[in-house]
Each structure stands twice: as C-alpha cells, then as structure tokens.
mmCIF file of C-alpha atoms in Angstrom:
data_model
loop_
_atom_site.group_PDB
_atom_site.id
_atom_site.type_symbol
_atom_site.label_atom_id
_atom_site.label_comp_id
_atom_site.label_asym_id
_atom_site.label_seq_id
_atom_site.Cartn_x
_atom_site.Cartn_y
_atom_site.Cartn_z
ATOM 1 C CA MET A 1 1.164 -16.313 26.304
ATOM 2 C CA ALA A 2 -1.429 -14.079 27.972
ATOM 3 C CA SER A 3 -3.850 -15.351 30.606
ATOM 4 C CA ALA A 4 -7.220 -13.924 31.607
ATOM 5 C CA SER A 5 -5.687 -11.878 34.426
ATOM 6 C CA ASP A 6 -2.934 -10.339 32.295
ATOM 7 C CA PRO A 7 -3.099 -6.860 30.758
ATOM 8 C CA ASP A 8 -4.865 -6.920 27.394
ATOM 9 C CA TYR A 9 -1.735 -5.936 25.495
ATOM 10 C CA LEU A 10 -0.074 -9.230 26.400
ATOM 11 C CA ARG A 11 -2.252 -10.928 23.780
ATOM 12 C CA PHE A 12 0.272 -9.428 21.358
ATOM 13 C CA PHE A 13 3.198 -11.002 23.220
ATOM 14 C CA PRO A 14 3.686 -14.327 21.402
ATOM 15 C CA TYR A 15 6.090 -16.026 23.817
ATOM 16 C CA GLU A 16 5.663 -17.703 27.182
ATOM 17 C CA GLU A 17 6.601 -14.962 29.637
ATOM 18 C CA PRO A 18 8.079 -11.486 29.230
ATOM 19 C CA TYR A 19 11.169 -10.586 31.208
ATOM 20 C CA ASP A 20 10.627 -8.310 34.189
ATOM 21 C CA HIS A 21 12.132 -5.342 32.366
ATOM 22 C CA GLN A 22 9.827 -6.027 29.390
ATOM 23 C CA THR A 23 6.796 -6.107 31.668
ATOM 24 C CA GLU A 24 7.800 -2.763 33.140
ATOM 25 C CA ALA A 25 8.499 -1.251 29.728
ATOM 26 C CA MET A 26 5.201 -2.439 28.229
ATOM 27 C CA GLY A 27 3.212 -1.007 31.105
ATOM 28 C CA THR A 28 5.025 2.314 30.881
ATOM 29 C CA ILE A 29 4.584 2.538 27.113
ATOM 30 C CA TYR A 30 0.906 1.638 27.227
ATOM 31 C CA ASP A 31 0.236 4.246 29.919
ATOM 32 C CA ALA A 32 2.144 6.871 27.938
ATOM 33 C CA LEU A 33 0.099 6.137 24.823
ATOM 34 C CA ASP A 34 -3.139 6.195 26.775
ATOM 35 C CA GLU A 35 -2.199 9.541 28.318
ATOM 36 C CA ARG A 36 -0.875 10.902 24.998
ATOM 37 C CA ARG A 37 2.644 11.341 26.348
ATOM 38 C CA ASN A 38 5.953 10.749 24.587
ATOM 39 C CA VAL A 39 8.129 7.954 25.892
ATOM 40 C CA LEU A 40 11.813 7.236 25.292
ATOM 41 C CA PHE A 41 13.530 4.066 26.407
ATOM 42 C CA GLU A 42 16.720 2.228 25.587
ATOM 43 C CA GLY A 43 18.201 -1.178 26.183
ATOM 44 C CA ALA A 44 21.030 -3.399 25.087
ATOM 45 C CA THR A 45 20.767 -5.584 21.991
ATOM 46 C CA GLY A 46 18.725 -8.712 22.632
ATOM 47 C CA THR A 47 16.773 -7.406 25.618
ATOM 48 C CA GLY A 48 13.404 -7.486 23.848
ATOM 49 C CA LYS A 49 12.877 -3.826 23.050
ATOM 50 C CA THR A 50 10.977 -4.601 19.852
ATOM 51 C CA LEU A 51 8.175 -6.542 21.517
ATOM 52 C CA SER A 52 8.171 -4.227 24.520
ATOM 53 C CA ALA A 53 7.146 -1.440 22.156
ATOM 54 C CA LEU A 54 5.000 -3.437 19.740
ATOM 55 C CA ALA A 55 2.663 -5.177 22.171
ATOM 56 C CA PRO A 56 1.298 -2.085 23.968
ATOM 57 C CA ALA A 57 1.285 -0.053 20.749
ATOM 58 C CA LEU A 58 -0.795 -2.687 18.966
ATOM 59 C CA GLU A 59 -3.240 -2.893 21.861
ATOM 60 C CA TYR A 60 -3.657 0.872 21.985
ATOM 61 C CA ALA A 61 -4.083 1.001 18.196
ATOM 62 C CA ARG A 62 -6.755 -1.682 18.243
ATOM 63 C CA GLU A 63 -8.643 0.037 21.051
ATOM 64 C CA THR A 64 -8.581 3.425 19.342
ATOM 65 C CA GLY A 65 -8.766 2.463 15.666
ATOM 66 C CA LYS A 66 -5.290 3.750 14.916
ATOM 67 C CA THR A 67 -2.330 2.386 12.952
ATOM 68 C CA VAL A 68 1.095 1.602 14.374
ATOM 69 C CA VAL A 69 3.871 3.065 12.227
ATOM 70 C CA ILE A 70 7.444 1.900 12.772
ATOM 71 C CA THR A 71 10.316 3.651 11.018
ATOM 72 C CA THR A 72 13.952 2.613 10.913
ATOM 73 C CA ASN A 73 16.904 3.080 8.591
ATOM 74 C CA VAL A 74 18.536 -0.141 9.816
ATOM 75 C CA HIS A 75 17.699 -3.194 7.704
ATOM 76 C CA GLN A 76 18.448 -5.614 10.542
ATOM 77 C CA GLN A 77 15.959 -3.813 12.753
ATOM 78 C CA MET A 78 13.359 -3.956 9.989
ATOM 79 C CA ARG A 79 13.861 -7.714 9.703
ATOM 80 C CA GLN A 80 13.448 -7.994 13.476
ATOM 81 C CA PHE A 81 10.103 -6.219 13.301
ATOM 82 C CA VAL A 82 9.024 -8.567 10.498
ATOM 83 C CA ARG A 83 9.905 -11.626 12.583
ATOM 84 C CA GLU A 84 8.075 -10.308 15.620
ATOM 85 C CA ALA A 85 5.017 -9.320 13.580
ATOM 86 C CA ALA A 86 4.903 -12.801 12.044
ATOM 87 C CA ALA A 87 5.082 -14.395 15.494
ATOM 88 C CA ILE A 88 2.341 -12.104 16.797
ATOM 89 C CA THR A 89 -0.040 -12.778 13.925
ATOM 90 C CA ASP A 90 0.257 -16.528 14.501
ATOM 91 C CA GLN A 91 -1.285 -15.888 17.917
ATOM 92 C CA GLU A 92 -3.343 -12.714 17.447
ATOM 93 C CA PRO A 93 -3.959 -11.831 13.783
ATOM 94 C CA ILE A 94 -2.767 -8.383 12.746
ATOM 95 C CA ARG A 95 -2.284 -6.678 9.395
ATOM 96 C CA ALA A 96 1.328 -5.715 8.808
ATOM 97 C CA VAL A 97 2.759 -4.027 5.721
ATOM 98 C CA VAL A 98 6.510 -3.505 5.371
ATOM 99 C CA PHE A 99 7.838 -0.722 3.148
ATOM 100 C CA GLN A 100 11.277 -0.010 1.818
ATOM 101 C CA GLY A 101 12.423 3.080 -0.034
ATOM 102 C CA LYS A 102 11.148 3.493 -3.579
ATOM 103 C CA ALA A 103 14.636 3.027 -5.027
ATOM 104 C CA SER A 104 14.844 -0.427 -3.435
ATOM 105 C CA MET A 105 11.533 -1.548 -4.943
ATOM 106 C CA CYS A 106 11.633 -0.011 -8.428
ATOM 107 C CA HIS A 107 11.226 -2.596 -11.186
ATOM 108 C CA ILE A 108 12.696 -0.413 -13.940
ATOM 109 C CA ASP A 109 15.567 1.127 -11.960
ATOM 110 C CA VAL A 110 14.886 4.837 -12.390
ATOM 111 C CA GLY A 111 15.556 7.709 -10.016
ATOM 112 C CA TYR A 112 12.976 9.341 -7.786
ATOM 113 C CA GLU A 113 12.249 12.340 -10.015
ATOM 114 C CA GLU A 114 11.929 10.241 -13.170
ATOM 115 C CA CYS A 115 9.670 7.837 -11.313
ATOM 116 C CA GLN A 116 7.402 10.698 -10.255
ATOM 117 C CA ALA A 117 7.238 11.995 -13.828
ATOM 118 C CA LEU A 118 6.395 8.530 -15.161
ATOM 119 C CA ARG A 119 3.776 8.102 -12.473
ATOM 120 C CA ASP A 120 2.096 11.401 -13.374
ATOM 121 C CA THR A 121 2.003 10.722 -17.117
ATOM 122 C CA THR A 122 0.806 7.153 -16.554
ATOM 123 C CA ARG A 123 -2.052 8.530 -14.490
ATOM 124 C CA GLU A 124 -2.787 10.989 -17.313
ATOM 125 C CA LEU A 125 -2.885 8.115 -19.802
ATOM 126 C CA VAL A 126 -5.302 6.082 -17.699
ATOM 127 C CA ASP A 127 -7.517 9.136 -17.170
ATOM 128 C CA ALA A 128 -7.497 9.784 -20.925
ATOM 129 C CA GLU A 129 -8.426 6.171 -21.666
ATOM 130 C CA GLU A 130 -11.281 6.342 -19.179
ATOM 131 C CA ASN A 131 -12.414 9.588 -20.801
ATOM 132 C CA ARG A 132 -12.246 7.914 -24.214
ATOM 133 C CA ALA A 133 -14.430 5.046 -23.013
ATOM 134 C CA GLU A 134 -17.040 7.489 -21.705
ATOM 135 C CA LEU A 135 -17.018 9.468 -24.951
ATOM 136 C CA GLU A 136 -17.400 6.296 -26.992
ATOM 137 C CA ASP A 137 -20.445 5.361 -24.926
ATOM 138 C CA GLN A 138 -21.876 8.833 -25.502
ATOM 139 C CA GLN A 139 -21.330 8.793 -29.246
ATOM 140 C CA ARG A 140 -22.918 5.353 -29.589
ATOM 141 C CA ALA A 141 -25.992 6.482 -27.684
ATOM 142 C CA LEU A 142 -26.224 9.665 -29.769
ATOM 143 C CA LEU A 143 -25.784 7.660 -32.966
ATOM 144 C CA GLU A 144 -28.833 5.583 -32.084
ATOM 145 C CA GLU A 145 -30.838 8.733 -31.414
ATOM 146 C CA SER A 146 -29.712 10.335 -34.668
ATOM 147 C CA ARG A 147 -30.721 7.216 -36.593
ATOM 148 C CA ASP A 148 -34.163 7.650 -35.089
ATOM 149 C CA GLY A 149 -34.298 11.074 -36.716
ATOM 150 C CA SER A 150 -32.979 13.398 -34.011
ATOM 151 C CA ALA A 151 -31.074 16.260 -35.638
ATOM 152 C CA GLU A 152 -30.091 17.552 -32.197
ATOM 153 C CA ALA A 153 -28.482 14.190 -31.367
ATOM 154 C CA ALA A 154 -26.599 14.252 -34.667
ATOM 155 C CA ASP A 155 -25.160 17.687 -33.878
ATOM 156 C CA ALA A 156 -24.240 16.627 -30.352
ATOM 157 C CA ARG A 157 -22.558 13.498 -31.667
ATOM 158 C CA GLY A 158 -20.421 15.615 -33.977
ATOM 159 C CA ALA A 159 -19.116 17.577 -30.989
ATOM 160 C CA VAL A 160 -18.464 14.370 -29.066
ATOM 161 C CA MET A 161 -16.568 12.899 -32.018
ATOM 162 C CA ASP A 162 -14.353 16.000 -32.165
ATOM 163 C CA GLU A 163 -13.590 15.612 -28.472
ATOM 164 C CA LEU A 164 -12.973 11.906 -28.967
ATOM 165 C CA ASP A 165 -10.463 12.630 -31.736
ATOM 166 C CA ALA A 166 -8.594 15.013 -29.431
ATOM 167 C CA VAL A 167 -8.448 12.399 -26.674
ATOM 168 C CA GLU A 168 -7.207 9.780 -29.150
ATOM 169 C CA ASP A 169 -4.414 12.153 -30.176
ATOM 170 C CA GLU A 170 -3.498 12.697 -26.522
ATOM 171 C CA ILE A 171 -3.327 8.948 -25.870
ATOM 172 C CA GLU A 172 -1.250 8.347 -28.985
ATOM 173 C CA GLN A 173 1.177 11.110 -28.016
ATOM 174 C CA LEU A 174 1.625 9.787 -24.478
ATOM 175 C CA ARG A 175 2.399 6.326 -25.818
ATOM 176 C CA GLU A 176 4.721 7.589 -28.543
ATOM 177 C CA ASP A 177 6.697 9.654 -26.033
ATOM 178 C CA ARG A 178 7.267 6.477 -23.974
ATOM 179 C CA THR A 179 6.729 8.426 -20.776
ATOM 180 C CA VAL A 180 4.574 5.733 -19.200
ATOM 181 C CA CYS A 181 5.484 3.116 -16.599
ATOM 182 C CA ASP A 182 3.931 -0.177 -17.686
ATOM 183 C CA HIS A 183 4.134 -1.571 -14.149
ATOM 184 C CA TYR A 184 2.199 1.329 -12.654
ATOM 185 C CA TYR A 185 -0.206 1.240 -15.610
ATOM 186 C CA ARG A 186 -1.163 -2.319 -14.670
ATOM 187 C CA ASN A 187 -1.641 -1.214 -11.051
ATOM 188 C CA LEU A 188 -4.220 1.280 -12.267
ATOM 189 C CA THR A 189 -6.002 -0.920 -14.783
ATOM 190 C CA ALA A 190 -5.817 -4.494 -13.469
ATOM 191 C CA ASP A 191 -7.786 -6.128 -10.660
ATOM 192 C CA THR A 192 -5.632 -5.839 -7.521
ATOM 193 C CA ASP A 193 -7.970 -7.656 -5.118
ATOM 194 C CA ALA A 194 -5.876 -10.830 -5.335
ATOM 195 C CA PHE A 195 -2.774 -8.882 -4.316
ATOM 196 C CA TYR A 196 -4.372 -7.461 -1.186
ATOM 197 C CA GLY A 197 -5.806 -10.855 -0.281
ATOM 198 C CA TRP A 198 -2.298 -12.301 -0.551
ATOM 199 C CA LEU A 199 -0.715 -9.343 1.277
ATOM 200 C CA TYR A 200 -2.905 -9.596 4.359
ATOM 201 C CA ASP A 201 -2.787 -13.378 4.522
ATOM 202 C CA ASP A 202 0.631 -13.195 6.210
ATOM 203 C CA VAL A 203 3.386 -10.744 7.148
ATOM 204 C CA ARG A 204 5.073 -9.999 3.825
ATOM 205 C CA THR A 205 8.573 -8.610 3.468
ATOM 206 C CA PRO A 206 9.481 -5.996 0.840
ATOM 207 C CA GLU A 207 11.218 -8.799 -1.049
ATOM 208 C CA ASP A 208 7.984 -10.812 -1.042
ATOM 209 C CA VAL A 209 6.023 -7.846 -2.365
ATOM 210 C CA TYR A 210 8.646 -7.088 -5.004
ATOM 211 C CA GLY A 211 8.602 -10.694 -6.209
ATOM 212 C CA TYR A 212 4.800 -10.829 -6.392
ATOM 213 C CA ALA A 213 4.613 -7.535 -8.264
ATOM 214 C CA GLU A 214 7.375 -8.557 -10.655
ATOM 215 C CA ARG A 215 5.529 -11.757 -11.553
ATOM 216 C CA GLU A 216 2.325 -9.816 -12.177
ATOM 217 C CA GLY A 217 4.035 -6.962 -14.026
ATOM 218 C CA MET A 218 2.943 -4.425 -11.407
ATOM 219 C CA CYS A 219 4.675 -1.867 -9.176
ATOM 220 C CA GLY A 220 4.971 -3.236 -5.652
ATOM 221 C CA TYR A 221 5.842 0.110 -4.101
ATOM 222 C CA GLU A 222 2.733 1.811 -5.449
ATOM 223 C CA LEU A 223 0.545 -1.162 -4.518
ATOM 224 C CA LEU A 224 1.541 -0.636 -0.893
ATOM 225 C CA LYS A 225 0.669 3.059 -0.840
#
C-alpha cells in the first residue's frame, strides 16, 4: 500500500510492498511514459511484470487523461490482467473493460464477414425505422393543417405519405430477407444505461459481459465498442 512519501503511481499497487525489481521497473516505465519514450522489459514468470507495467501506466493515464490499452493473445495473461485490475480497483477505483475477439463473443455463431453484413443491415433497419417515425410525425402534423383548410399542407402530406410508403417497403424487405441481427438490433433500440452501470461497477470479464448480454438479448461485443 502506498504512503504519503511514495511515488503517486504506487496508489495503483494493491499489495503491501513491491519487490525491489518491481520498484525499479515502475520508476523506469513511468519516466519513459512521461518522456514519451518506448520501454521494453522482460522477467521470469511470477516476478510481477503485470503490476510493474500497470501501476505507472495507470498513473500516467490519469494525469494526462489517456486510456491504458493492454493487448495479448494469451488467455492466461488476460486473466492475470483481470485479477490485477480487480485488486487495484478495490483500493483505487478504475474503469476496466476486457475484450475478446468477436468470434469468441458472438451470440449467433457467425463468421466475421457475415457479422459485418448483419451489422450494416441492422443499422439500416434502425435508421429506416427512425425515418419512418419522423415521417409519421410529419404526416400527422400536416393532416391537422389540411383539416384546417390548408391545401398546401394537403399536397405536402401526399408527398410525405409517398415517402412513408417507400420506407415501409424498405423495412419490410429488410425483415423478410432475415439479414438483421436481433441482438445488435436491441443494442441500438433498447436502453443500455443499466449495462454500463453494471459494467463499470466492477472489473468484468468477457464471460461476464457475454452472460449479461445473452440474458438481455443483446450483443456484448458491440456493447463494449
């Protein structure tokens, strides 16, 4: 745990005392970040490399309004980062979001290209539905004006109704073609505030996010983007 005389980045070190080599590494990494230099270091398994990198990186990010991004293709290393982030946030709250590849988080088990196509057409559907809602508001307002005797409003409403019919056809076609992802559709149309409140309340693993999204019928991967 950090004391008043310790470097500020030690507030992100959640254990009693760092090893000497961790202290040296954290100081070197913090200085490199502050001076915008690259740094490369290595150490044997179990020597505390994860925290040696995380603590100074988090301090620098908080000071400068940046985000720490950690990438790895090793699942065990990802789990290590999750454990360390959870320990840190118990002492010094941070926001941590853990991603996995899209294939690992897909709820309907489709490939990358098909997923992208579904995503695009789902977005088109939602845009069309929003357009329909706006046109319906317009035609109702114009209907009221035409009932008050406005011939101009009646003509304008006719044009709006033609456009509304075209949008209805577009929506019907998109749904008939079944080229829409229902999970992503709910991402775009449902209230997601509860998800983000839950997400930032703790350090969530990809499995946690997948489970939450599955229960709510949403796409966890897209929620994290």
